[in-house]
PDB file of C-alpha atoms and ligand atoms in Angstrom:
ATOM      1  CA  UNK B  20     -88.437  61.580  16.119  1.00 75.00           C
ATOM      2  CA  UNK B  21     -85.352  62.560  15.297  1.00 84.00           C
ATOM      3  CA  UNK B  22     -84.581  63.329  11.806  1.00 91.00           C
ATOM      4  CA  UNK B  23     -81.246  61.401  10.900  1.00 92.00           C
ATOM      5  CA  UNK B  24     -78.253  63.079  10.243  1.00 96.00           C
ATOM      6  CA  UNK B  25     -75.852  62.895   6.842  1.00 96.00           C
ATOM      7  CA  UNK B  26     -73.924  61.089   9.294  1.00 97.00           C
ATOM      8  CA  UNK B  27     -76.532  58.408  10.338  1.00 96.00           C
ATOM      9  CA  UNK B  28     -77.391  57.401   6.578  1.00 97.00           C
ATOM     10  CA  UNK B  29     -74.622  56.640   6.022  1.00 97.00           C
ATOM     11  CA  UNK B  30     -73.575  53.951   8.590  1.00 98.00           C
ATOM     12  CA  UNK B  31     -77.434  52.750   7.394  1.00 97.00           C
ATOM     13  CA  UNK B  32     -76.198  52.381   3.789  1.00 97.00           C
ATOM     14  CA  UNK B  33     -73.495  50.016   5.155  1.00 98.00           C
ATOM     15  CA  UNK B  34     -75.796  47.959   6.683  1.00 98.00           C
ATOM     16  CA  UNK B  35     -77.261  48.011   2.587  1.00 97.00           C
ATOM     17  CA  UNK B  36     -74.051  47.182   1.492  1.00 97.00           C
ATOM     18  CA  UNK B  37     -73.261  43.972   3.922  1.00 98.00           C
ATOM     19  CA  UNK B  38     -76.771  42.089   3.342  1.00 97.00           C
ATOM     20  CA  UNK B  39     -76.993  43.090  -1.234  1.00 96.00           C
ATOM     21  CA  UNK B  40     -73.549  43.562  -2.250  1.00 96.00           C
ATOM     22  CA  UNK B  41     -71.435  42.112   0.194  1.00 97.00           C
ATOM     23  CA  UNK B  42     -73.179  38.916   0.254  1.00 97.00           C
ATOM     24  CA  UNK B  43     -74.134  38.617  -3.588  1.00 97.00           C
ATOM     25  CA  UNK B  44     -70.869  38.249  -2.865  1.00 97.00           C
ATOM     26  CA  UNK B  45     -69.969  36.611  -1.014  1.00 97.00           C
ATOM     27  CA  UNK B  46     -66.814  35.137  -2.441  1.00 97.00           C
ATOM     28  CA  UNK B  47     -64.552  37.667  -3.770  1.00 97.00           C
ATOM     29  CA  UNK B  48     -65.687  39.810  -0.531  1.00 98.00           C
ATOM     30  CA  UNK B  49     -63.978  36.411   0.691  1.00 97.00           C
ATOM     31  CA  UNK B  50     -60.451  36.084  -1.554  1.00 97.00           C
ATOM     32  CA  UNK B  51     -59.986  40.156  -0.874  1.00 97.00           C
ATOM     33  CA  UNK B  52     -60.329  40.261   2.812  1.00 97.00           C
ATOM     34  CA  UNK B  53     -57.322  37.865   2.322  1.00 97.00           C
ATOM     35  CA  UNK B  54     -55.299  40.218   0.792  1.00 97.00           C
ATOM     36  CA  UNK B  55     -55.059  43.476  -1.721  1.00 97.00           C
ATOM     37  CA  UNK B  56     -54.296  42.578  -5.299  1.00 97.00           C
ATOM     38  CA  UNK B  57     -55.143  46.437  -6.648  1.00 97.00           C
ATOM     39  CA  UNK B  58     -53.877  47.187 -10.668  1.00 94.00           C
ATOM     40  CA  UNK B  59     -54.850  50.495 -10.596  1.00 98.00           C
ATOM     41  CA  UNK B  60     -53.114  53.627  -8.325  1.00 98.00           C
ATOM     42  CA  UNK B  61     -54.990  56.183  -8.385  1.00 98.00           C
ATOM     43  CA  UNK B  62     -54.456  59.636  -7.743  1.00 98.00           C
ATOM     44  CA  UNK B  63     -57.126  61.697  -7.468  1.00 98.00           C
ATOM     45  CA  UNK B  64     -58.502  65.327  -6.024  1.00 98.00           C
ATOM     46  CA  UNK B  65     -60.173  65.011  -2.651  1.00 98.00           C
ATOM     47  CA  UNK B  66     -62.883  66.771  -4.333  1.00 98.00           C
ATOM     48  CA  UNK B  67     -66.408  64.389  -2.774  1.00 98.00           C
ATOM     49  CA  UNK B  68     -67.758  64.619  -5.712  1.00 98.00           C
ATOM     50  CA  UNK B  69     -64.906  63.113  -8.054  1.00 98.00           C
ATOM     51  CA  UNK B  70     -65.631  59.261  -5.888  1.00 97.00           C
ATOM     52  CA  UNK B  71     -63.385  56.877  -8.396  1.00 98.00           C
ATOM     53  CA  UNK B  72     -65.480  53.899  -7.473  1.00 97.00           C
ATOM     54  CA  UNK B  73     -68.474  55.641  -8.506  1.00 97.00           C
ATOM     55  CA  UNK B  74     -67.274  57.339 -10.984  1.00 98.00           C
ATOM     56  CA  UNK B  75     -65.575  54.437 -12.982  1.00 98.00           C
ATOM     57  CA  UNK B  76     -67.945  51.482 -11.750  1.00 97.00           C
ATOM     58  CA  UNK B  77     -65.213  49.474  -9.645  1.00 97.00           C
ATOM     59  CA  UNK B  78     -65.790  47.059  -6.725  1.00 96.00           C
ATOM     60  CA  UNK B  79     -63.524  47.995  -3.019  1.00 97.00           C
ATOM     61  CA  UNK B  80     -60.306  45.970  -3.950  1.00 97.00           C
ATOM     62  CA  UNK B  81     -59.740  47.316  -8.043  1.00 97.00           C
ATOM     63  CA  UNK B  82     -57.836  50.285  -6.564  1.00 98.00           C
ATOM     64  CA  UNK B  83     -54.890  51.875  -4.711  1.00 98.00           C
ATOM     65  CA  UNK B  84     -55.908  55.010  -3.625  1.00 98.00           C
ATOM     66  CA  UNK B  85     -54.569  59.032  -2.973  1.00 98.00           C
ATOM     67  CA  UNK B  86     -56.360  61.439  -3.250  1.00 98.00           C
ATOM     68  CA  UNK B  87     -55.086  65.396  -2.314  1.00 97.00           C
ATOM     69  CA  UNK B  88     -56.996  68.740  -3.149  1.00 97.00           C
ATOM     70  CA  UNK B  89     -55.339  69.395  -6.505  1.00 97.00           C
ATOM     71  CA  UNK B  90     -54.306  66.287  -7.501  1.00 98.00           C
ATOM     72  CA  UNK B  91     -50.563  66.805  -7.058  1.00 97.00           C
ATOM     73  CA  UNK B  92     -47.741  64.483  -7.261  1.00 97.00           C
ATOM     74  CA  UNK B  93     -45.359  66.968  -4.769  1.00 94.00           C
ATOM     75  CA  UNK B  94     -41.824  65.979  -4.452  1.00 87.00           C
ATOM     76  CA  UNK B  95     -41.286  66.164  -0.644  1.00 86.00           C
ATOM     77  CA  UNK B  96     -44.175  64.856  -0.096  1.00 93.00           C
ATOM     78  CA  UNK B  97     -43.554  61.517   1.869  1.00 95.00           C
ATOM     79  CA  UNK B  98     -46.922  60.221   1.740  1.00 96.00           C
ATOM     80  CA  UNK B  99     -48.077  60.198  -1.272  1.00 96.00           C
ATOM     81  CA  UNK B 100     -44.134  59.071  -1.995  1.00 95.00           C
ATOM     82  CA  UNK B 101     -44.784  56.389   0.460  1.00 97.00           C
ATOM     83  CA  UNK B 102     -48.872  54.827  -1.424  1.00 97.00           C
ATOM     84  CA  UNK B 103     -46.534  54.761  -4.525  1.00 97.00           C
ATOM     85  CA  UNK B 104     -43.468  53.427  -3.257  1.00 96.00           C
ATOM     86  CA  UNK B 105     -46.132  51.021  -1.266  1.00 97.00           C
ATOM     87  CA  UNK B 106     -48.554  50.845  -4.501  1.00 97.00           C
ATOM     88  CA  UNK B 107     -45.293  49.971  -7.599  1.00 96.00           C
ATOM     89  CA  UNK B 108     -43.342  47.418  -4.896  1.00 95.00           C
ATOM     90  CA  UNK B 109     -45.690  45.898  -3.211  1.00 96.00           C
ATOM     91  CA  UNK B 110     -48.046  45.695  -4.909  1.00 97.00           C
ATOM     92  CA  UNK B 111     -47.227  45.579  -8.309  1.00 97.00           C
ATOM     93  CA  UNK B 112     -49.533  47.611  -9.804  1.00 97.00           C
ATOM     94  CA  UNK B 113     -48.851  48.199 -13.221  1.00 96.00           C
ATOM     95  CA  UNK B 114     -50.914  51.567 -14.267  1.00 98.00           C
ATOM     96  CA  UNK B 115     -51.122  54.635 -13.207  1.00 98.00           C
ATOM     97  CA  UNK B 116     -53.994  57.109 -12.936  1.00 98.00           C
ATOM     98  CA  UNK B 117     -53.221  61.092 -12.373  1.00 98.00           C
ATOM     99  CA  UNK B 118     -57.378  62.338 -12.413  1.00 98.00           C
ATOM    100  CA  UNK B 119     -57.835  65.924 -12.748  1.00 98.00           C
ATOM    101  CA  UNK B 120     -61.518  67.561 -12.818  1.00 98.00           C
ATOM    102  CA  UNK B 121     -64.274  70.044 -14.059  1.00 98.00           C
ATOM    103  CA  UNK B 122     -65.520  72.898 -12.166  1.00 97.00           C
ATOM    104  CA  UNK B 123     -61.653  71.998  -9.095  1.00 97.00           C
ATOM    105  CA  UNK B 124     -61.842  74.361  -6.057  1.00 96.00           C
ATOM    106  CA  UNK B 125     -58.385  73.705  -5.674  1.00 96.00           C
ATOM    107  CA  UNK B 126     -57.119  74.658  -9.794  1.00 96.00           C
ATOM    108  CA  UNK B 127     -60.192  78.241  -9.362  1.00 96.00           C
ATOM    109  CA  UNK B 128     -57.264  79.294  -6.162  1.00 95.00           C
ATOM    110  CA  UNK B 129     -54.420  78.994  -8.514  1.00 95.00           C
ATOM    111  CA  UNK B 130     -55.671  80.703 -11.251  1.00 94.00           C
ATOM    112  CA  UNK B 131     -58.063  83.698  -8.841  1.00 93.00           C
ATOM    113  CA  UNK B 132     -54.715  83.688  -5.250  1.00 91.00           C
ATOM    114  CA  UNK B 133     -55.997  81.839  -2.350  1.00 87.00           C
ATOM    115  CA  UNK B 134     -54.848  84.060   0.856  1.00 83.00           C
ATOM    116  CA  UNK B 135     -54.818  80.519   3.332  1.00 85.00           C
ATOM    117  CA  UNK B 136     -51.465  79.870   4.333  1.00 87.00           C
ATOM    118  CA  UNK B 137     -51.304  76.347   3.583  1.00 92.00           C
ATOM    119  CA  UNK B 138     -53.811  75.533   1.199  1.00 93.00           C
ATOM    120  CA  UNK B 139     -51.484  78.699  -0.810  1.00 91.00           C
ATOM    121  CA  UNK B 140     -48.233  76.593   0.043  1.00 90.00           C
ATOM    122  CA  UNK B 141     -49.661  73.407  -1.407  1.00 93.00           C
ATOM    123  CA  UNK B 142     -51.159  74.839  -4.850  1.00 94.00           C
ATOM    124  CA  UNK B 143     -47.486  76.524  -4.914  1.00 91.00           C
ATOM    125  CA  UNK B 144     -46.955  73.581  -6.396  1.00 92.00           C
ATOM    126  CA  UNK B 145     -49.161  72.870  -9.582  1.00 93.00           C
ATOM    127  CA  UNK B 146     -48.000  76.772 -10.419  1.00 91.00           C
ATOM    128  CA  UNK B 147     -46.240  76.357 -13.429  1.00 92.00           C
ATOM    129  CA  UNK B 148     -49.269  74.789 -14.774  1.00 95.00           C
ATOM    130  CA  UNK B 149     -50.710  78.015 -14.654  1.00 94.00           C
ATOM    131  CA  UNK B 150     -47.889  79.867 -16.133  1.00 93.00           C
ATOM    132  CA  UNK B 151     -47.907  78.161 -19.209  1.00 93.00           C
ATOM    133  CA  UNK B 152     -52.016  78.704 -19.309  1.00 96.00           C
ATOM    134  CA  UNK B 153     -51.369  82.544 -18.978  1.00 95.00           C
ATOM    135  CA  UNK B 154     -49.622  82.411 -21.979  1.00 95.00           C
ATOM    136  CA  UNK B 155     -51.903  80.408 -23.522  1.00 95.00           C
ATOM    137  CA  UNK B 156     -55.422  82.189 -22.953  1.00 95.00           C
ATOM    138  CA  UNK B 157     -53.732  85.751 -23.593  1.00 94.00           C
ATOM    139  CA  UNK B 158     -52.827  84.226 -27.145  1.00 95.00           C
ATOM    140  CA  UNK B 159     -56.328  82.847 -27.921  1.00 95.00           C
ATOM    141  CA  UNK B 160     -58.337  84.922 -25.729  1.00 95.00           C
ATOM    142  CA  UNK B 161     -59.044  82.663 -24.023  1.00 95.00           C
ATOM    143  CA  UNK B 162     -62.797  83.780 -21.125  1.00 96.00           C
ATOM    144  CA  UNK B 163     -62.247  82.311 -17.684  1.00 95.00           C
ATOM    145  CA  UNK B 164     -64.510  78.878 -17.918  1.00 95.00           C
ATOM    146  CA  UNK B 165     -62.045  78.111 -20.821  1.00 96.00           C
ATOM    147  CA  UNK B 166     -58.766  78.646 -18.653  1.00 97.00           C
ATOM    148  CA  UNK B 167     -59.607  76.962 -15.887  1.00 97.00           C
ATOM    149  CA  UNK B 168     -60.216  74.365 -17.862  1.00 96.00           C
ATOM    150  CA  UNK B 169     -57.124  74.615 -19.736  1.00 97.00           C
ATOM    151  CA  UNK B 170     -55.103  75.295 -16.259  1.00 97.00           C
ATOM    152  CA  UNK B 171     -56.749  71.578 -15.060  1.00 98.00           C
ATOM    153  CA  UNK B 172     -55.309  69.654 -18.025  1.00 97.00           C
ATOM    154  CA  UNK B 173     -52.312  71.919 -17.905  1.00 97.00           C
ATOM    155  CA  UNK B 174     -51.923  70.726 -14.457  1.00 98.00           C
ATOM    156  CA  UNK B 175     -53.029  66.712 -14.441  1.00 98.00           C
ATOM    157  CA  UNK B 176     -49.866  67.363 -16.900  1.00 97.00           C
ATOM    158  CA  UNK B 177     -47.267  69.026 -14.883  1.00 97.00           C
ATOM    159  CA  UNK B 178     -48.304  65.899 -12.277  1.00 97.00           C
ATOM    160  CA  UNK B 179     -47.409  63.930 -14.714  1.00 97.00           C
ATOM    161  CA  UNK B 180     -44.245  64.932 -14.918  1.00 96.00           C
ATOM    162  CA  UNK B 181     -43.621  65.365 -11.290  1.00 96.00           C
ATOM    163  CA  UNK B 182     -44.812  61.296 -11.147  1.00 97.00           C
ATOM    164  CA  UNK B 183     -41.672  60.637 -14.003  1.00 96.00           C
ATOM    165  CA  UNK B 184     -39.085  62.602 -12.333  1.00 95.00           C
ATOM    166  CA  UNK B 185     -38.836  60.698  -8.934  1.00 95.00           C
ATOM    167  CA  UNK B 186     -36.063  58.906  -8.825  1.00 94.00           C
ATOM    168  CA  UNK B 187     -38.114  56.349  -7.380  1.00 94.00           C
ATOM    169  CA  UNK B 188     -40.882  55.724 -10.720  1.00 96.00           C
ATOM    170  CA  UNK B 189     -36.872  57.514 -12.949  1.00 95.00           C
ATOM    171  CA  UNK B 190     -35.778  53.912 -12.468  1.00 95.00           C
ATOM    172  CA  UNK B 191     -37.756  51.731 -13.449  1.00 95.00           C
ATOM    173  CA  UNK B 192     -38.629  53.273 -16.270  1.00 96.00           C
ATOM    174  CA  UNK B 193     -34.789  53.104 -16.819  1.00 95.00           C
ATOM    175  CA  UNK B 194     -35.896  49.367 -17.003  1.00 94.00           C
ATOM    176  CA  UNK B 195     -39.430  48.998 -18.395  1.00 94.00           C
ATOM    177  CA  UNK B 196     -42.206  50.965 -19.461  1.00 94.00           C
ATOM    178  CA  UNK B 197     -43.817  49.552 -16.416  1.00 95.00           C
ATOM    179  CA  UNK B 198     -45.687  51.812 -14.326  1.00 97.00           C
ATOM    180  CA  UNK B 199     -47.891  53.372 -17.425  1.00 97.00           C
ATOM    181  CA  UNK B 200     -48.663  56.781 -16.757  1.00 98.00           C
ATOM    182  CA  UNK B 201     -52.437  57.843 -18.265  1.00 98.00           C
ATOM    183  CA  UNK B 202     -53.594  61.307 -17.190  1.00 98.00           C
ATOM    184  CA  UNK B 203     -57.289  61.758 -17.007  1.00 98.00           C
ATOM    185  CA  UNK B 204     -60.358  64.355 -16.096  1.00 98.00           C
ATOM    186  CA  UNK B 205     -63.375  63.948 -15.112  1.00 98.00           C
ATOM    187  CA  UNK B 206     -66.237  65.799 -16.288  1.00 98.00           C
ATOM    188  CA  UNK B 207     -67.686  66.606 -13.194  1.00 98.00           C
ATOM    189  CA  UNK B 208     -71.152  69.056 -15.986  1.00 97.00           C
ATOM    190  CA  UNK B 209     -71.920  64.921 -17.535  1.00 98.00           C
ATOM    191  CA  UNK B 210     -69.759  61.859 -15.581  1.00 98.00           C
ATOM    192  CA  UNK B 211     -67.647  61.627 -17.919  1.00 98.00           C
ATOM    193  CA  UNK B 212     -63.985  61.169 -17.850  1.00 98.00           C
ATOM    194  CA  UNK B 213     -61.892  62.383 -20.583  1.00 98.00           C
ATOM    195  CA  UNK B 214     -58.169  60.359 -20.937  1.00 97.00           C
ATOM    196  CA  UNK B 215     -55.510  63.166 -22.004  1.00 97.00           C
ATOM    197  CA  UNK B 216     -52.172  61.370 -21.539  1.00 95.00           C
ATOM    198  CA  UNK B 217     -53.129  57.996 -22.522  1.00 94.00           C
ATOM    199  CA  UNK B 218     -50.535  55.174 -20.698  1.00 94.00           C
ATOM    200  CA  UNK B 219     -51.890  52.674 -23.025  1.00 90.00           C
ATOM    201  CA  UNK B 220     -50.772  53.480 -26.257  1.00 76.00           C
ATOM    202  CA  UNK B 221     -46.830  53.643 -24.421  1.00 64.00           C
ATOM    203  CA  UNK B 222     -45.751  50.720 -23.898  1.00 59.00           C
ATOM    204  CA  UNK B 223     -42.836  51.787 -25.210  1.00 48.00           C
ATOM    205  CA  UNK B 224     -43.183  55.482 -25.536  1.00 48.00           C
ATOM    206  CA  UNK B 225     -42.556  56.505 -21.992  1.00 44.00           C
ATOM    207  CA  UNK B 226     -40.238  58.567 -21.886  1.00 47.00           C
ATOM    208  CA  UNK B 227     -42.418  61.435 -23.408  1.00 42.00           C
TER     209      UNK B 227
HETATM  210 ZN1   ZN I 303     -61.150  69.775  -6.626  1.00 62.17          ZN
END
């Protein structure tokens, strides 16, 4: 018999999901089938290890999701802009989470430089984080691992800055603390999430 491929396993996994989770919580999924009303917009990395539903123990319907290499919020990116617009204007999402993660290939490429054209152009958007980290790493004599971790955290903070600078978000923040913006770091070594920027604390201190 032919050995099962990864794709076969995915389809098998779906059969199992329908038979167990979907049927067990049929009422939940029937409501969800009519409309989605996620409370959170997740902006994360495309890395296969950072599965937002799994690492936060969430069911389908919880998060509106955008993922790209190194969880970047670019000014000229119609893709992320339309997701944010649909999220905050139509879905009335009140919390946006930007989540970076340790051992991120995108972050390592920012640190080491990269020759592929599109990836290099894309990662340029995060180059401000590298400048900050280069300075701190020289002052504190950080090793490579410490430097990459700091770069991951600084990149999350920089992307939050980009997010807050988008006219759409700026206009909303002029009138209200919503959407609250959170910065997280997911540790692939332990499975734990660390809060870098706690949007929960800042209902009124939103213009940081
Ligand atoms: Zn990554």
